[in-house]
Tab-separated table of C-alpha atoms in Angstrom:
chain	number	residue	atom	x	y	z
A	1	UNK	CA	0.000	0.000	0.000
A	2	UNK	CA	1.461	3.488	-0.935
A	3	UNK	CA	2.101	5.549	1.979
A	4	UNK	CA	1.847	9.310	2.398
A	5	UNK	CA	5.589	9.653	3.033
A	6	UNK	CA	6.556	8.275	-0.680
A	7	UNK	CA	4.144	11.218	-1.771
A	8	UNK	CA	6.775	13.916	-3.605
A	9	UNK	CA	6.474	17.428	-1.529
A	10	UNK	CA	9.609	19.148	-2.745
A	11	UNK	CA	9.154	21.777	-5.600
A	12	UNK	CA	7.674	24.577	-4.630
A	13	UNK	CA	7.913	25.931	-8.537
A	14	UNK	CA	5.974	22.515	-9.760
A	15	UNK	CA	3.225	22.618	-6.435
A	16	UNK	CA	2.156	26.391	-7.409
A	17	UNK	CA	0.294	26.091	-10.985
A	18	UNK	CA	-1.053	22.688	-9.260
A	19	UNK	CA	-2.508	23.433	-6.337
A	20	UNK	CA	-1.356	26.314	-4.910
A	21	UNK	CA	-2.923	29.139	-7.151
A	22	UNK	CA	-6.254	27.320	-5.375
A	23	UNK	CA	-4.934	26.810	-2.037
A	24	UNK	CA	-4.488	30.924	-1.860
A	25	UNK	CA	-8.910	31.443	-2.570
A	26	UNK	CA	-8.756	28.934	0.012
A	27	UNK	CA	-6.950	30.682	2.557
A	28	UNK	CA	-8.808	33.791	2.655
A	29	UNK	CA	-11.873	32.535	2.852
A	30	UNK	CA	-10.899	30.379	5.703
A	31	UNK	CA	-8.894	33.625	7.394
A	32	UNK	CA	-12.190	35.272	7.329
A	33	UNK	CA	-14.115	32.764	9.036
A	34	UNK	CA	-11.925	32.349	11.936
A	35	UNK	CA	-11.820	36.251	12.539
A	36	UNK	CA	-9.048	36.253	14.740
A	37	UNK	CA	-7.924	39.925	16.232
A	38	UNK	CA	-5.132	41.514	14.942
A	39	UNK	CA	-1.860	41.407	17.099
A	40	UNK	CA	-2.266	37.853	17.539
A	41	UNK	CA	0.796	35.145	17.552
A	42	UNK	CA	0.186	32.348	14.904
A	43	UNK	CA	1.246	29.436	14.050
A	44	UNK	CA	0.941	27.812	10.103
A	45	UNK	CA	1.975	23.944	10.317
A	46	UNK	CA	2.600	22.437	7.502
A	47	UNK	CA	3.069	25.826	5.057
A	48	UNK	CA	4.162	24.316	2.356
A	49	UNK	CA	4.833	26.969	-0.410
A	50	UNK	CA	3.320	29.447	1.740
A	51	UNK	CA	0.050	30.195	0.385
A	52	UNK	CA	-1.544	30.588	4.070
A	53	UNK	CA	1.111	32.276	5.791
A	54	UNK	CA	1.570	35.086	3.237
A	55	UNK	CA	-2.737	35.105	3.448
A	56	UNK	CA	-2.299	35.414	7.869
A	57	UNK	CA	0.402	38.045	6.707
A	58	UNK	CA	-1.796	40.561	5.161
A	59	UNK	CA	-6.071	39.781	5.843
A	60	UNK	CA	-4.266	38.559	9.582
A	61	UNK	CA	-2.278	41.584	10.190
A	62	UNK	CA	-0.523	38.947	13.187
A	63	UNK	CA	2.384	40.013	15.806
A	64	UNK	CA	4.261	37.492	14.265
A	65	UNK	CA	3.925	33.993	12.551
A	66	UNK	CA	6.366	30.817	13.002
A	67	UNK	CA	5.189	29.290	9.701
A	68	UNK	CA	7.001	24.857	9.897
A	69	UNK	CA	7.224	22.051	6.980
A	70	UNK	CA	9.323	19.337	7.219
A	71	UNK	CA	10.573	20.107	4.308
A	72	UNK	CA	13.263	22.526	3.427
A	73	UNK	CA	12.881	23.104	-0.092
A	74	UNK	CA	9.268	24.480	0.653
A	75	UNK	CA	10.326	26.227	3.456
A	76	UNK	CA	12.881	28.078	1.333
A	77	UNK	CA	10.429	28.505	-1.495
A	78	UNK	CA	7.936	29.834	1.446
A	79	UNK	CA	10.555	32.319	2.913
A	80	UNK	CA	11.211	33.931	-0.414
A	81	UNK	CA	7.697	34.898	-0.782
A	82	UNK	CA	6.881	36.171	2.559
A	83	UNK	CA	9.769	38.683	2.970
A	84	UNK	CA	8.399	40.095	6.334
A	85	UNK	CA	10.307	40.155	9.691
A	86	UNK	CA	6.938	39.593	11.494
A	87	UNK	CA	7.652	35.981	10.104
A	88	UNK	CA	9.651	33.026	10.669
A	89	UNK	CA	9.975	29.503	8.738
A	90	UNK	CA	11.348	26.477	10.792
A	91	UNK	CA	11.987	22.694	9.313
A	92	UNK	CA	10.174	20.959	11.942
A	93	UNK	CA	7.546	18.173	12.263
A	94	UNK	CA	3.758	18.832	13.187
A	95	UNK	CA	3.663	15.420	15.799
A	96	UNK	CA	6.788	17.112	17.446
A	97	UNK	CA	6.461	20.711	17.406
A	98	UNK	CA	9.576	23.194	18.891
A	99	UNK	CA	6.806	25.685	20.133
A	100	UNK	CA	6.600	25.822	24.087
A	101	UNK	CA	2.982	25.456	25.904
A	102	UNK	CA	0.335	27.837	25.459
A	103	UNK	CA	2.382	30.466	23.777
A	104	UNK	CA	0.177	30.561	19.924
A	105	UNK	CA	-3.074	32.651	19.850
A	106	UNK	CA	-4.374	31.040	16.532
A	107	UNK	CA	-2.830	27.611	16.142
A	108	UNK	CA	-3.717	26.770	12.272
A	109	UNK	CA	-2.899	24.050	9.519
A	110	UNK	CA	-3.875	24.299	5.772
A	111	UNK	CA	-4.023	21.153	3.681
A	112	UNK	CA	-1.798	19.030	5.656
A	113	UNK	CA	-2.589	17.041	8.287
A	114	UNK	CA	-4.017	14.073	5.779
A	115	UNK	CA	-0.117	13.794	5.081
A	116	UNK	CA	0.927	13.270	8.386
A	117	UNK	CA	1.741	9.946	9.368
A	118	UNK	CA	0.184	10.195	12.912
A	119	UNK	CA	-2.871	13.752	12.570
A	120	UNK	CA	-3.998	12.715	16.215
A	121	UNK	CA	-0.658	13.393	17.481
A	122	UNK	CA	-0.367	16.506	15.280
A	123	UNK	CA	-3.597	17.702	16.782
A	124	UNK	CA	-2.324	17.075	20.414
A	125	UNK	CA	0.970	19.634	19.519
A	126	UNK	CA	-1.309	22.189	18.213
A	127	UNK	CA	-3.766	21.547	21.395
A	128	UNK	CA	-0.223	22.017	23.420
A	129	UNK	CA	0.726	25.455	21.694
A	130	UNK	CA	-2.183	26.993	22.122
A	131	UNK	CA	-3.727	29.379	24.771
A	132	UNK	CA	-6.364	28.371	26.359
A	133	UNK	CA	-8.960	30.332	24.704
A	134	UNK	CA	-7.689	31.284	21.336
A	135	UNK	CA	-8.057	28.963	18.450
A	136	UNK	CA	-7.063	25.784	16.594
A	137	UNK	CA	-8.203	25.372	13.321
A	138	UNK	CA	-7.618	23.651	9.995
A	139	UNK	CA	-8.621	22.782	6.214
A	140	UNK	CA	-8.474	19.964	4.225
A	141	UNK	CA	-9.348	18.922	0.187
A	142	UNK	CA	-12.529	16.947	-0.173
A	143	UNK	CA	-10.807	14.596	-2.185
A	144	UNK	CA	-13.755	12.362	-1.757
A	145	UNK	CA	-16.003	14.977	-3.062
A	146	UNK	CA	-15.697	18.198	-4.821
A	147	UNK	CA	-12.419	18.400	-4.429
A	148	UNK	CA	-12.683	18.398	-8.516
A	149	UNK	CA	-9.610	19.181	-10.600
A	150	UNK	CA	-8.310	15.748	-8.707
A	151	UNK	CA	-11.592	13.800	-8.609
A	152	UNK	CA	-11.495	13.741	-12.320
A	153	UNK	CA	-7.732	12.540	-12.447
A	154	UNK	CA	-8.543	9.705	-10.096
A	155	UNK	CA	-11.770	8.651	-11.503
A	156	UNK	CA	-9.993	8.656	-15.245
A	157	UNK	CA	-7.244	6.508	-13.730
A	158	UNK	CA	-8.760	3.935	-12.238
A	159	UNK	CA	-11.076	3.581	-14.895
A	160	UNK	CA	-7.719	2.191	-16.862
A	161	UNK	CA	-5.362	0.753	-14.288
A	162	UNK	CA	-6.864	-0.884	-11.206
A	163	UNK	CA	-3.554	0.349	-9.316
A	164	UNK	CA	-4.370	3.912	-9.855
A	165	UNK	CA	-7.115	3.146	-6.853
A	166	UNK	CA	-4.416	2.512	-4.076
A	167	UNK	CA	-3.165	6.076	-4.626
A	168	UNK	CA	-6.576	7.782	-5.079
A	169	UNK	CA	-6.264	10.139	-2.042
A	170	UNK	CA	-10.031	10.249	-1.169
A	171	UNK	CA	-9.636	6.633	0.164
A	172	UNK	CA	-5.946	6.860	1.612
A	173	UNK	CA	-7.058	10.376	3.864
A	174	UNK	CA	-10.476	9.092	5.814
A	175	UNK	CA	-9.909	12.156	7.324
A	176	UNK	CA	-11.058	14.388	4.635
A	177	UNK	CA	-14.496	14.469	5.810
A	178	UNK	CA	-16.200	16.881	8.455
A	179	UNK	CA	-17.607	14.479	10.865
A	180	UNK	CA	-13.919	12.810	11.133
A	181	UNK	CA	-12.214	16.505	11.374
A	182	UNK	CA	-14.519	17.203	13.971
A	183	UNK	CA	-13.650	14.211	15.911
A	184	UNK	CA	-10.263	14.469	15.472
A	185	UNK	CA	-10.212	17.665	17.077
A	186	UNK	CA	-12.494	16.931	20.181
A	187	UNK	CA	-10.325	13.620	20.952
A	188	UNK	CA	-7.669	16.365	21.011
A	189	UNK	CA	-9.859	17.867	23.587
A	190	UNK	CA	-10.976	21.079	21.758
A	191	UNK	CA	-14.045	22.442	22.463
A	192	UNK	CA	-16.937	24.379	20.468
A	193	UNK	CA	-15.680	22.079	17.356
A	194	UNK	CA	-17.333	23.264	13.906
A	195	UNK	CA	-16.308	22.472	10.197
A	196	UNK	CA	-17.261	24.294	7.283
A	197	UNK	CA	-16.888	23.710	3.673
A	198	UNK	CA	-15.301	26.419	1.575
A	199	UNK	CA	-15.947	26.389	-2.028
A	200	UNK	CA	-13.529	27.996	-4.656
A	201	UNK	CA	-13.482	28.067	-8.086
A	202	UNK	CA	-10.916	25.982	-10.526
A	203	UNK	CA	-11.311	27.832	-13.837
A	204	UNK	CA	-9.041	26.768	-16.696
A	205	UNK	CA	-8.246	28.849	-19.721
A	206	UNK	CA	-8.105	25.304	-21.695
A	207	UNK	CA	-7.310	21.841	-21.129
A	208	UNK	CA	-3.340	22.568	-21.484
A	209	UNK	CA	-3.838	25.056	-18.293
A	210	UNK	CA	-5.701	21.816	-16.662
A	211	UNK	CA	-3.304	18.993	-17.859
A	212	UNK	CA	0.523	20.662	-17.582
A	213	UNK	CA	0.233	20.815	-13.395
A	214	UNK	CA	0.174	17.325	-13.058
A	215	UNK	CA	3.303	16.775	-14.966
A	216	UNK	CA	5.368	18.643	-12.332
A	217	UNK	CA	5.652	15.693	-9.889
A	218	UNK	CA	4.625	17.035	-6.930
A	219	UNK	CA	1.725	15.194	-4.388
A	220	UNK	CA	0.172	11.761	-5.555
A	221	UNK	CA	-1.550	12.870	-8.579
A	222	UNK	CA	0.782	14.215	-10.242
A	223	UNK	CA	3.740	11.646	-8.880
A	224	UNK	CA	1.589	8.810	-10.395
A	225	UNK	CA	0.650	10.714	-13.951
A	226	UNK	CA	4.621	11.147	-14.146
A	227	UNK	CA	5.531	7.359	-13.077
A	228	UNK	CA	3.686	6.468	-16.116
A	229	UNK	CA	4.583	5.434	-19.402
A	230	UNK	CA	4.387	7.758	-22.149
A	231	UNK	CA	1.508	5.607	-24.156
A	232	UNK	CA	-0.617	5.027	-20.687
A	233	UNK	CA	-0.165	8.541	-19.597
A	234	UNK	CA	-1.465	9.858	-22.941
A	235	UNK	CA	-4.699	7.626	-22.381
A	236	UNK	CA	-5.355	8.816	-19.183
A	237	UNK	CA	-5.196	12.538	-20.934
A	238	UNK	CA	-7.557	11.970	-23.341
A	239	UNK	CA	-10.275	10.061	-20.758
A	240	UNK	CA	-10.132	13.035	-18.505
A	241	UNK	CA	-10.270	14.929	-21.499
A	242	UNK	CA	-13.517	13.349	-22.687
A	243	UNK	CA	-15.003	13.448	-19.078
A	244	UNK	CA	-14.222	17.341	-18.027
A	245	UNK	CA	-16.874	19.644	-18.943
A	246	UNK	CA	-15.387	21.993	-21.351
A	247	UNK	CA	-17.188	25.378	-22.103
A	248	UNK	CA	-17.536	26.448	-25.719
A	249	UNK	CA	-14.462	28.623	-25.354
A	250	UNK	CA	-12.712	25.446	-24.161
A	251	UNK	CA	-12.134	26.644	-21.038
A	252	UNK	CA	-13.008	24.508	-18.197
A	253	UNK	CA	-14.961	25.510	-14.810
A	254	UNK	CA	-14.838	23.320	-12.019
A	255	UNK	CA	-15.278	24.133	-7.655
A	256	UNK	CA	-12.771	23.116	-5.531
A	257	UNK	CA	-14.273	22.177	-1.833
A	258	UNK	CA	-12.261	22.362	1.135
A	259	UNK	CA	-13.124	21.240	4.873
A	260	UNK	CA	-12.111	23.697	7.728
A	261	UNK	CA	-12.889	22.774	10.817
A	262	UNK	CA	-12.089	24.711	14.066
A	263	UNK	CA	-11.976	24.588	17.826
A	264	UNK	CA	-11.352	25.887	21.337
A	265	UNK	CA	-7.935	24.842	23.432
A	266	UNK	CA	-9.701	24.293	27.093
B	1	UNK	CA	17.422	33.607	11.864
B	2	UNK	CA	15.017	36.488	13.368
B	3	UNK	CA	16.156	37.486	16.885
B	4	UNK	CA	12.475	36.934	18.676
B	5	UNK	CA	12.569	33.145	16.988
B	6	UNK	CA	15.699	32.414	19.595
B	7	UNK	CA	13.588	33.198	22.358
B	8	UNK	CA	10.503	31.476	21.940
B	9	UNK	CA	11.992	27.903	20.164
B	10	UNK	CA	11.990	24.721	22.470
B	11	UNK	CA	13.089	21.706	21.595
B	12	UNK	CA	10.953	19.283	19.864
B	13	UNK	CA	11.583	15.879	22.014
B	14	UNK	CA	11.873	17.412	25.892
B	15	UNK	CA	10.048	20.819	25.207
B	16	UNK	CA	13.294	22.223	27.208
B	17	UNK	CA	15.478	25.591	26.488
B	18	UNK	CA	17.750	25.543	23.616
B	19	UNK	CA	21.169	27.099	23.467
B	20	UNK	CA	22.067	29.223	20.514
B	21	UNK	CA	25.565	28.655	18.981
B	22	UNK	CA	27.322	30.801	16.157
B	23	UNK	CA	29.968	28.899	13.597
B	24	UNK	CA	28.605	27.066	12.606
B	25	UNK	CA	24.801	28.105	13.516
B	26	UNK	CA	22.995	25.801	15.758
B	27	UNK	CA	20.292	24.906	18.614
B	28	UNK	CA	21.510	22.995	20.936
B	29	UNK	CA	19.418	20.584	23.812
B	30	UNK	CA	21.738	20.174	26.468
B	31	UNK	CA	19.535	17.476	28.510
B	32	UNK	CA	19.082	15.390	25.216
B	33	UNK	CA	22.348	15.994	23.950
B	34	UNK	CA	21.276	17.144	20.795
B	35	UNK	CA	22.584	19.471	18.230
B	36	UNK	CA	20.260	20.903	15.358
B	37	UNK	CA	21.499	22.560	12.771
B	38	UNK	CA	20.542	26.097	11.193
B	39	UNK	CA	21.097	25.933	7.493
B	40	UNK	CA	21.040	29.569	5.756
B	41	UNK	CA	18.922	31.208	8.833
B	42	UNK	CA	16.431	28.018	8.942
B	43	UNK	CA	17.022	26.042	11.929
B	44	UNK	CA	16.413	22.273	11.525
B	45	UNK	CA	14.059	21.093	14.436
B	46	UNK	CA	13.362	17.479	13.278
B	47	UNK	CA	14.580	14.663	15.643
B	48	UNK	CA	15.984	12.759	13.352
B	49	UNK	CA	18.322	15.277	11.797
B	50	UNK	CA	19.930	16.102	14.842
B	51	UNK	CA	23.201	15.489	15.625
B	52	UNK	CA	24.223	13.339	18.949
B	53	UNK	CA	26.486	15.586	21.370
């Protein structure tokens, strides 16, 4: 069975026209629901390219933000974008955080914590490094759902290569879902748990604009589209192809849900 | 790395103080015996990375 940690997180240049021109609509709209004061220390776990720190950075306007990845690369990419000495990126894991006890206001995560090996223990750290009072919080793709752009790659696949199924991410990250967010976070003993699902829209000049992402490698899409041969990957092409709704200027308009999900540190 | 980072940062396996060396860069736990690097103003708080004392 393939495991999250053989996924590819590395290229911050590849991840960007993937998923992160999305993950940025995501952000704000998840920013705005938790409506935390200004002045506030935050934490971003799991930043990635950065996409959710640069959004606390401006809609936030935080004392400061320790933004961590376990990976390097990202967190180089991440601190070339955010140029702002109210920030700071550290390599470090979410299950084993470097933050002392209740010393984050807004402890947040934005699609991560499916790729964490162990999310209850990552939930316990951001429990730990937050004040009582102020807020965890987190979002997710609904890769089950309408998490689209990918739901079409994975249907497409496994249509031609029962294989494709084991790396489908909807069944690999249970945790996608609101009612297992919301547990997650009140066996981490948060309280006042609620998830919401925040809706952004995919739209693609043409297929190319679709398509060329998931030749850069990066996350388990993309990582299997690249692992194939030339011949099977150009079949998989043309059965999304036929299956994406294309509007007559062949552009193509899809949503994009996302699961946040919030909660209270006792 | 920024100045108000060195204050706050714990270590990731005791949740004790870290001491801040220069040349080359690093955090040091002195009660795990651990030494993590900082690599271009990034310090390196993973476990497994670190270096034994």
């Amino acid at each position: 069975m393939p495991s999250a940690a053989a996924d590819v997180w590395a290229s911050g240049d590849a991840y960007e026209p993937y998923i992160g021109r999305w993950s940025r609509l995501v952000a704000r709209e998840f920013l705005a629901w938790l409506g935390a004061p200004p002045g506030a220390r935050w934490l971003d776990v799991g930043c990635g390219t950065g996409a959710l720190t640069e959004a606390i950075m401006g809609a936030g306007s935080p004392a400061r933000v320790q933004a961590v990845d376990p990976s390097l690369e990202y967190v180089r990419f991440a601190r070339r974008r955010v140029r702002d000495g109210r920030a700071a990126f550290i390599v470090a894991d979410a299950q084993a955080l470097p933050q002392p006890p209740r010393s984050i206001d807004v402890a947040v995560s934005g699609l991560a914590l499916n790729f964490v090996a162990r999310p209850h223990l990552a939930l316990a750290e951001l429990a730990r490094v937050a004040r009582p009072g102020g807020i965890v919080a987190a979002y997710v793709w609904d890769y089950a759902g309408r998490m689209e752009l990918i739901r079409y790659f994975w249907d497409a696949a496994a249509s031609l290569d029962p294989r494709a199924a084991e790396l489908d991410e909807a069944p690999r990250f249970p945790i996608c879902h609101p009612d297992a967010l919301a547990a997650l976070f009140r066996d981490a003993r948060l309280r006042d748990v609620e998830t919401l699902p925040i809706d952004v829209p995919t739209r693609f000049r043409d297929f190319d604009d679709y398509w060329r992402p998931f030749l850069g490698g990066q996350g388990p899409a993309p990582g299997y589209a690249v692992s194939l041969s030339d011949e099977c990957r150009t079949a998989l092409r043309e059965r999304i192809r036929a299956a994406l709704p294309v509007a007559a200027d062949g552009s193509i308009h899809l949503v994009a849900r996302a699961w946040a999900v919030r909660g209270t540190p006792a | 790395m920024e100045p108000w980072l060195l204050e706050i940062l714990v270590c990731p396996r005791c949740k004790g103080d870290l001491v801040h060396e220069s040349e080359p860069e690093a955090l040091v736990c002195e009660s795990c015996r651990l030494r993590y690097e900082v690599r271009d103003g990034v310090p390196i708080l993973l476990i497994d990375e670190a270096k034994p004392l």
